């Protein structure tokens, strides 16, 4: 099967790297043929001179184009195959208007961790996607992380929880590292300690049967140091701030 990528940005590149061990024939085309040819050579895929030829040859198209230029890119193309779009904010309905309402259309939302093939990716589809195409799309997304099937109406919430939240997590990690610096650790060492702790804590949660609340109770002994810190975090509004940040992220997504 031939999978054609229109656009070779960071996310498309990450997906292609995830597909390296598959049997798919990967094609690529972009607005700058020379740049695309260089990128394709580095990735070990085949570059086509233009997007029209790519659409004519590919069995499935993956759109790696920025939302603001998507209408211009799609307008001259005559699609006949299923399309996977990762353009943020572009609904399946809008994608159908820009391509063909009768086509099988799939919308995905990866996150930054696709760079290390650990993306948290949302997926949904229109009514023309059959079981075979759906399974193919999930096979592709599973190559670069974990796939969550969600309703399209929940994409803004997913984007906040999985797309934006890594930035909030990094901010919290940076704050913990700075606290270590305040109390005498070199910054690099403090950040390494925090990074390893966050990584192992996430693995402990994902691999076990206990909830975050259960694990907190295991760490926080009566009258101990941890409960003192937890009480201070709640005094300064950590939970409320986290929820408020997600609310703000969703609200902004709906404005775009």
Short mmCIF file of C-alpha atoms in Angstrom, two decimals, residues 119-223:
data_model
loop_
_atom_site.label_atom_id
_atom_site.label_comp_id
_atom_site.label_asym_id
_atom_site.label_seq_id
_atom_site.Cartn_x
_atom_site.Cartn_y
_atom_site.Cartn_z
CA UNK A 119 2.27 10.23 21.05
CA UNK A 120 -1.10 10.38 22.72
CA UNK A 121 -3.31 10.54 19.62
CA UNK A 122 -7.03 11.11 19.22
CA UNK A 123 -8.87 9.66 16.23
CA UNK A 124 -12.37 9.96 14.76
CA UNK A 125 -13.91 9.41 11.33
CA UNK A 126 -16.86 10.27 9.12
CA UNK A 127 -19.60 7.87 8.07
CA UNK A 128 -17.78 6.75 4.90
CA UNK A 129 -14.92 5.06 6.75
CA UNK A 130 -15.36 1.30 6.73
CA UNK A 131 -13.80 -1.18 9.14
CA UNK A 132 -10.83 -1.88 6.89
CA UNK A 133 -9.89 1.80 6.51
CA UNK A 134 -10.48 2.42 10.23
CA UNK A 135 -8.17 -0.45 11.20
CA UNK A 136 -5.55 0.84 8.77
CA UNK A 137 -5.70 4.33 10.26
CA UNK A 138 -5.30 2.95 13.79
CA UNK A 139 -2.40 0.77 12.65
CA UNK A 140 -0.70 3.93 11.43
CA UNK A 141 -1.35 5.95 14.60
CA UNK A 142 -0.32 3.05 16.84
CA UNK A 143 3.08 3.07 15.10
CA UNK A 144 3.98 6.32 16.83
CA UNK A 145 2.20 6.05 20.17
CA UNK A 146 -1.15 5.25 21.76
CA UNK A 147 -4.48 5.87 20.03
CA UNK A 148 -7.69 7.00 21.71
CA UNK A 149 -10.98 6.73 19.83
CA UNK A 150 -13.09 9.75 20.78
CA UNK A 151 -16.08 11.67 19.45
CA UNK A 152 -15.18 14.69 17.35
CA UNK A 153 -17.07 16.98 19.72
CA UNK A 154 -14.46 16.11 22.37
CA UNK A 155 -11.42 17.05 20.28
CA UNK A 156 -10.97 20.43 21.98
CA UNK A 157 -10.94 18.77 25.41
CA UNK A 158 -8.53 16.12 24.16
CA UNK A 159 -6.28 18.81 22.73
CA UNK A 160 -6.14 20.45 26.16
CA UNK A 161 -5.53 17.20 28.05
CA UNK A 162 -2.98 15.70 25.64
CA UNK A 163 -1.81 18.42 23.27
CA UNK A 164 -1.31 21.39 25.57
CA UNK A 165 -0.79 19.66 28.90
CA UNK A 166 2.80 18.59 28.24
CA UNK A 167 3.68 22.30 28.44
CA UNK A 168 1.95 22.51 31.83
CA UNK A 169 3.73 19.37 33.00
CA UNK A 170 7.08 20.80 31.89
CA UNK A 171 6.30 24.02 33.76
CA UNK A 172 5.62 22.05 36.95
CA UNK A 173 8.82 20.05 36.46
CA UNK A 174 10.78 23.26 35.96
CA UNK A 175 9.29 24.65 39.16
CA UNK A 176 10.31 21.54 41.12
CA UNK A 177 13.83 21.77 39.70
CA UNK A 178 14.06 25.44 40.71
CA UNK A 179 13.00 24.45 44.23
CA UNK A 180 15.92 22.03 44.23
CA UNK A 181 18.22 24.84 43.13
CA UNK A 182 16.87 27.02 45.94
CA UNK A 183 17.92 24.37 48.41
CA UNK A 184 21.38 23.75 47.01
CA UNK A 185 21.24 21.37 44.05
CA UNK A 186 22.84 22.32 40.72
CA UNK A 187 20.09 22.96 38.13
CA UNK A 188 21.07 20.05 35.87
CA UNK A 189 21.09 17.60 38.74
CA UNK A 190 17.79 18.86 40.15
CA UNK A 191 16.14 18.56 36.73
CA UNK A 192 17.50 15.03 36.25
CA UNK A 193 16.10 14.00 39.64
CA UNK A 194 12.69 15.49 38.83
CA UNK A 195 12.62 13.99 35.32
CA UNK A 196 13.38 10.48 36.53
CA UNK A 197 10.83 10.79 39.32
CA UNK A 198 8.07 12.00 36.98
CA UNK A 199 8.89 9.27 34.44
CA UNK A 200 8.81 6.49 37.03
CA UNK A 201 5.67 7.90 38.69
CA UNK A 202 3.83 7.87 35.35
CA UNK A 203 4.96 4.29 34.69
CA UNK A 204 3.87 3.24 38.18
CA UNK A 205 0.42 4.67 37.52
CA UNK A 206 0.06 3.22 34.01
CA UNK A 207 1.34 -0.26 34.88
CA UNK A 208 -0.54 -0.74 38.13
CA UNK A 209 -4.15 -0.95 39.24
CA UNK A 210 -4.07 1.97 41.67
CA UNK A 211 -5.50 5.44 41.13
CA UNK A 212 -3.52 8.66 41.71
CA UNK A 213 -5.44 9.05 44.97
CA UNK A 214 -4.37 5.55 46.11
CA UNK A 215 -0.72 6.30 45.39
CA UNK A 216 -0.90 9.67 47.14
CA UNK A 217 -2.24 7.93 50.25
CA UNK A 218 0.70 5.51 50.16
CA UNK A 219 3.22 8.35 50.09
CA UNK A 220 1.55 10.72 52.56
CA UNK A 221 1.96 9.31 56.04
CA UNK A 222 0.05 10.90 58.97
CA UNK A 223 1.77 14.02 60.24
#
